[in-house]
XYZ file of C-alpha atoms in Angstrom:
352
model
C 103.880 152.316 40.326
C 107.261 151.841 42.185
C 111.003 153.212 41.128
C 113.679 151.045 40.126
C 116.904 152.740 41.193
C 120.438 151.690 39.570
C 124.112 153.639 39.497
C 126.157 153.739 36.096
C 129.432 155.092 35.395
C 128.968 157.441 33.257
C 132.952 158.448 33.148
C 135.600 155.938 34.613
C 138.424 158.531 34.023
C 136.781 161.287 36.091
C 135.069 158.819 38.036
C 131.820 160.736 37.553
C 128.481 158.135 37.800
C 124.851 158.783 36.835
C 121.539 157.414 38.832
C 119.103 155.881 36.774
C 115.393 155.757 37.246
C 113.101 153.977 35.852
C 109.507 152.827 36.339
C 109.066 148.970 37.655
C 107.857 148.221 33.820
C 111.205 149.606 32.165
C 109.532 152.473 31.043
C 110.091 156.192 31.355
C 113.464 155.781 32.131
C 115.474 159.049 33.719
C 119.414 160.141 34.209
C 119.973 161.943 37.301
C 123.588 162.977 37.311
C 125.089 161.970 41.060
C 126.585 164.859 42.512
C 130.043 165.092 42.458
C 130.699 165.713 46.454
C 129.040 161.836 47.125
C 131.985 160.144 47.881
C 131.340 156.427 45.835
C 134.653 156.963 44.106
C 136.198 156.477 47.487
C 134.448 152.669 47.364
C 134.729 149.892 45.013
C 131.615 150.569 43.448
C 130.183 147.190 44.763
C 127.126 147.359 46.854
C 125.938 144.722 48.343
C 122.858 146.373 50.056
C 120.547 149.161 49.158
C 118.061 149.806 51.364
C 115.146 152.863 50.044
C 113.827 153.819 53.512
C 110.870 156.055 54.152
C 109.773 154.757 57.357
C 109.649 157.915 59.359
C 111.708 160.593 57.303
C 109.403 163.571 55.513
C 111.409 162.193 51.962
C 112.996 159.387 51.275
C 116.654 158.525 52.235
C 118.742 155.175 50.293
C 121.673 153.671 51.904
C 124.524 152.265 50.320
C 126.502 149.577 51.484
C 130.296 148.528 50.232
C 132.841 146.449 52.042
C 134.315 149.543 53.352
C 131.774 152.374 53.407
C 127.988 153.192 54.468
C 126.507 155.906 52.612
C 123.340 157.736 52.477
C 121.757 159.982 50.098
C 118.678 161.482 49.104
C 116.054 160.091 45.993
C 117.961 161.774 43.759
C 121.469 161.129 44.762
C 121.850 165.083 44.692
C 123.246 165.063 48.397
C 125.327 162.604 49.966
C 127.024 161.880 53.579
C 129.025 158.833 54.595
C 127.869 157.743 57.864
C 130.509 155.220 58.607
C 133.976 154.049 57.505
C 135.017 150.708 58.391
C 138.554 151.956 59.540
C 136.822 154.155 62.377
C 134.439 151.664 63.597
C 136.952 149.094 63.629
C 140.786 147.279 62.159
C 140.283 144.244 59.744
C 136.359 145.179 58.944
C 134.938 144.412 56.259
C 131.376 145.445 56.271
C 128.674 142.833 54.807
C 124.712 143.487 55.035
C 122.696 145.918 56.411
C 119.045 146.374 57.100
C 116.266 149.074 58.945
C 113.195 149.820 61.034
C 111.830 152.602 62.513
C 114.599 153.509 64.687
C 117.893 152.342 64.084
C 120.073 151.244 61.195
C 121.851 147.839 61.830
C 125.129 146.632 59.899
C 126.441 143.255 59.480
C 130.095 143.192 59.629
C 132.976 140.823 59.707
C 136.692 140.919 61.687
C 138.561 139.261 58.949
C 141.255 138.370 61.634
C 139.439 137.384 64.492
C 137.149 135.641 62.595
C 134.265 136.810 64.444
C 130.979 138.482 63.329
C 129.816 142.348 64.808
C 126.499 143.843 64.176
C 126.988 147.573 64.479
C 123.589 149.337 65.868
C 123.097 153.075 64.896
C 120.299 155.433 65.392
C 118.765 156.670 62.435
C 119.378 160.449 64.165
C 122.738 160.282 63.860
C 122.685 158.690 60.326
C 121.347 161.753 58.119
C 122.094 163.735 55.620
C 123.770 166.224 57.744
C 125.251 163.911 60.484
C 128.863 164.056 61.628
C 131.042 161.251 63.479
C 128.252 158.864 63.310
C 130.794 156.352 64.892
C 130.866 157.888 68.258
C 127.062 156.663 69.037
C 127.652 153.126 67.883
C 126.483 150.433 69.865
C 128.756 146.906 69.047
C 127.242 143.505 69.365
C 129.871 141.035 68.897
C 128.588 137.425 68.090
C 131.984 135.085 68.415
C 133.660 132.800 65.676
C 131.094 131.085 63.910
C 131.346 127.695 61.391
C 128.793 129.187 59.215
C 128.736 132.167 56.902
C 126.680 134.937 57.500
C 125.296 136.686 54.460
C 122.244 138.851 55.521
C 120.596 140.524 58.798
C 117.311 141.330 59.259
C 115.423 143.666 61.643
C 112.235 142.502 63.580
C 111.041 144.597 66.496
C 107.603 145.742 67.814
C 108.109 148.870 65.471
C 107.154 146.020 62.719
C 104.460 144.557 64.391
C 101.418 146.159 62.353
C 102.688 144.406 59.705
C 102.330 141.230 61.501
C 99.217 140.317 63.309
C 98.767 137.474 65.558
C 97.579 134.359 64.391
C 94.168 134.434 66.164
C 93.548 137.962 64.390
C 93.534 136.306 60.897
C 90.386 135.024 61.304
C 86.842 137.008 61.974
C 85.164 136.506 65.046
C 82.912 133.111 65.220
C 79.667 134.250 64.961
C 76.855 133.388 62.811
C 76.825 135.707 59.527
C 73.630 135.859 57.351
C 72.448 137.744 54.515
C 71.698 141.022 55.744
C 69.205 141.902 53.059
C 67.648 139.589 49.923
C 65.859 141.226 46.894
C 64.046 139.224 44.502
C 63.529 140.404 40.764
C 62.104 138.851 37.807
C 64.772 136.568 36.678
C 67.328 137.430 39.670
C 68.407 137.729 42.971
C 70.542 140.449 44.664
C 72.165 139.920 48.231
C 73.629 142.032 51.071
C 76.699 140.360 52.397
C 77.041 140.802 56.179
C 81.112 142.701 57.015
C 82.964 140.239 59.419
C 83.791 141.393 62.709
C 87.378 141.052 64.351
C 87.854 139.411 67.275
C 88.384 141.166 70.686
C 92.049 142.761 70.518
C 92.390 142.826 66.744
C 90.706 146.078 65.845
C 93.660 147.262 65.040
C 93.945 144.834 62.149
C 93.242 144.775 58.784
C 91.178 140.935 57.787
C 92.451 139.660 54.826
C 89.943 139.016 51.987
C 86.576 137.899 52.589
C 85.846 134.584 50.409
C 81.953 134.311 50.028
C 80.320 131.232 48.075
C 76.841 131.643 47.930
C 74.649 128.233 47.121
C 71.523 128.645 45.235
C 69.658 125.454 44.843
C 65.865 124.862 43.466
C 63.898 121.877 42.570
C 64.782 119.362 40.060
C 61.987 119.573 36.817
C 59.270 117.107 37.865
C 60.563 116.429 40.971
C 60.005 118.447 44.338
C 61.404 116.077 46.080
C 64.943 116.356 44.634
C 67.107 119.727 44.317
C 69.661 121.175 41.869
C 72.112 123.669 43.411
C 74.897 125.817 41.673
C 77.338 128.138 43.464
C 79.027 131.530 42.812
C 82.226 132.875 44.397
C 82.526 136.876 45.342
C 84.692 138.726 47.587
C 82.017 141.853 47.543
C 79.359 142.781 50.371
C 76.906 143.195 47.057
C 76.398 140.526 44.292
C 73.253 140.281 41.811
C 72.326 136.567 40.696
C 71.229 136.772 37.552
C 69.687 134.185 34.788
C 66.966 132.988 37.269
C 63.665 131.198 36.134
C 60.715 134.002 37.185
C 57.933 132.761 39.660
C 60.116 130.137 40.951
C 61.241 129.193 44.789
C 64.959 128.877 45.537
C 66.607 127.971 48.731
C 70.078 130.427 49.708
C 72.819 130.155 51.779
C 76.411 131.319 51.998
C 80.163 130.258 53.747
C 82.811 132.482 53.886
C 86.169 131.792 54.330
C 90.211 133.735 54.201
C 93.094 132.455 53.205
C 94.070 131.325 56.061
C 91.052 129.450 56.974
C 92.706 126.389 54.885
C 96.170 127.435 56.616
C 94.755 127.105 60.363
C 92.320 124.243 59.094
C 89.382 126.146 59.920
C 86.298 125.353 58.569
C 84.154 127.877 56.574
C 81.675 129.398 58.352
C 77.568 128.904 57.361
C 74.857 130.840 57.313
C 71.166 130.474 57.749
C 69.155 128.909 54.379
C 66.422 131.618 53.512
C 63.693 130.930 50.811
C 63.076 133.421 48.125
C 61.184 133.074 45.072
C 61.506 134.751 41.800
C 58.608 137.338 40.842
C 56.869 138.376 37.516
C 56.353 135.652 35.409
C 53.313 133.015 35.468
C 52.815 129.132 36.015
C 53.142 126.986 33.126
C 49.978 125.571 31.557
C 49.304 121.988 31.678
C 49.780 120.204 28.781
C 48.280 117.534 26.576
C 44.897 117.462 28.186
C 42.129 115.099 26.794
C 38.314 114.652 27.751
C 37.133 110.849 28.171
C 33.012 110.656 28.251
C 32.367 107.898 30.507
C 28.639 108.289 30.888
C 25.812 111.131 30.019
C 26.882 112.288 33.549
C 30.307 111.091 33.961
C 33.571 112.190 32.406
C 37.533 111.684 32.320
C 40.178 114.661 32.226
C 43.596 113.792 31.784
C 46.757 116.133 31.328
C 50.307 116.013 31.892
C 52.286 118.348 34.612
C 54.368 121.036 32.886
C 57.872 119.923 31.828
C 59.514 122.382 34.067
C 58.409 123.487 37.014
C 58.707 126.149 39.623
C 58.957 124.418 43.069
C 55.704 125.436 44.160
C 52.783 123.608 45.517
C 50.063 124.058 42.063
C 46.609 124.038 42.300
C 44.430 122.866 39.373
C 40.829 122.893 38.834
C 38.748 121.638 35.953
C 36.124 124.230 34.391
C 33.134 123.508 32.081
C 29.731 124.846 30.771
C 26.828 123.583 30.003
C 25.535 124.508 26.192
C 22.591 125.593 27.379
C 23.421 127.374 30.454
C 25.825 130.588 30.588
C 27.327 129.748 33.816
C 30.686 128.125 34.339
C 31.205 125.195 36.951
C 34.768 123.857 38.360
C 35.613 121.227 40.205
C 39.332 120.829 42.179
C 41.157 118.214 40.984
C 44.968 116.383 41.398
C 47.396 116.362 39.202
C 46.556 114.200 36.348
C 42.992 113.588 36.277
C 39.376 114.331 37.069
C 35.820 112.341 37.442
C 33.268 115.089 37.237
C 29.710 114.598 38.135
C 27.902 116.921 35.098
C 24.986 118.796 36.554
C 23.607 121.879 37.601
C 24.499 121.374 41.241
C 28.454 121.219 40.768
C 29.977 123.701 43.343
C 33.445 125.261 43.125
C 36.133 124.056 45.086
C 39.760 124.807 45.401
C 41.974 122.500 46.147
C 45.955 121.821 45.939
């Protein structure tokens, strides 16, 4: 959790302040008496800017910003330098914003009688904690008299750039992704998401979060002609799909997607549909059968197909015995009924 840093006066008389830390929720908060040498009773006590840098220093450092004075300190506010004064940099300055990078330490400032905007450029070297006559390496930049008001400056330089990768290197590279492994149990599924791979010259980039939608679908009850599909969402290379019917065939595929995919109106991309089906379990009976004599040889079996079933090609045969006779005959048969010659020469058959 991050610090939230503010400065009280803790005595206006003796101009003595207090630094007070707290965590970002409120919480544990902490008074760090400012050490009396720091020189903010030579300022107004209005800063404008404070920047908490810890780009490349082994601790942190803060800067403060007033109208007339830059000063840095450590985390605790324990020891102080000014790095600049506005009356050595400059007459009629009256300093504004301020902002970092790796490098240097760059101050907005304005000439309140020329009317004209500087931005004062300073090595972080020669702004430490130790540093003396800081305003002998300052480099000016003067911009001219300008209609509108400047309020902030901000610092973008190839120092930043990891933070900011090129457009191309927010997508993965366009090749096709498929599960890398599929594991059936008895009333789930669990899948091996494939890791994206960056393009050529973005190694060096983090992808933002992988989207992954995976699309189960399986027959509609009665129907193998007709499909019902549901989808689940996961940003993980591992994801179990669970509540599955057992012995039953469904059909898989996946898209993934970024954020930015929507951004750069980029279409998801799609993987290969793979069949898997569901094991344990056992096929559902038939139901509602009947047994129509026809004849002393001939007879009718009728049945209904199971309510629900498991998108797979069922075979049924019809079996019988003679009273007499020991032996059991069958005889294949489709899917709702059966004319059976009854005699001792009835061979099996298997049929779907």
């Amino acid at each position: 959790m991050g610090i939230l840093y503010c400065i009280s006066v803790h005595n206006f008389e003796d101009q003595e302040y207090d630094m007070m830390k707290y965590d970002l929720d409120g919480k544990n908060k902490q008074i760090v008496q400012i050490n009396a040498s720091c020189p903010f009773h030579y300022t107004d006590f209005i800063f404008p800017v404070t920047i908490t840098d810890n780009m490349n220093n082994e601790e942190p450092l803060i800067y403060f910003l007033s109208e007339n004075y830059t000063i840095v300190s450590d985390i605790n506010v324990s020891t102080c330098n000014t790095i600049l004064y506005k009356k050595n940099v400059g007459d009629n300055i009256k300093f504004i914003s301020m902002t970092v990078d790796k490098t240097n330490i760059y101050t907005l400032a304005f000439n309140t009688l020329q009317h004209t905007y500087h931005i004062y450029i300073l090595k972080k070297k020669y702004a430490s904690l130790k540093s003396e006559n800081a305003d002998k390496y300052i480099d000016k930049i003067i911009i001219g008299e300008n209609e509108n008001i400047l309020q902030d400056i901000f610092a973008f330089d190839k120092s930043l750039q990891p933070l900011y990768p090129l457009m191309r290197c927010l997508t993965p590279d366009e090749k096709v992704y498929n599960f890398e492994n599929v594991n059936a149990t008895g009333n789930g599924i669990v899948v091996n998401l494939p890791e994206l791979v960056v393009k050529s010259g973005c190694k060096k980039y983090n992808l933002p979060t992988t989207i992954y939608t995976v699309f189960v679908s399986h027959c509609s009850n009665n129907n193998l002609n007709k499909s019902e599909e549901f989808n689940v969402l996961t940003t993980e290379l591992y994801y179990e799909i669970q509540n599955l019917t057992p012995f039953t065939e469904y059909m898989l595929k996946f898209t993934l997607s970024n954020f930015y995919f929507d951004q750069l109106s980029i279409n998801p991309f799609d993987s290969n549909v793979i069949p898997i089906k569901t094991n344990l379990g056992k096929l559902n009976a038939p139901e509602n059968i009947s047994v129509l004599t026809l004849t002393p040889t001939i007879a009718v079996v009728y049945w209904m197909p199971p309510n629900k079933v498991n998108c797979v090609v069922v075979t049924y045969e019809v079996h019988w015995k003679y009273p007499e006779y020991d032996e059991e005959y069958a005889w294949p048969a489709d899917e709702r009924f059966s004319f059976s010659t009854l005699g001792k020469q009835t061979k099996t058959h298997t049929a779907q």
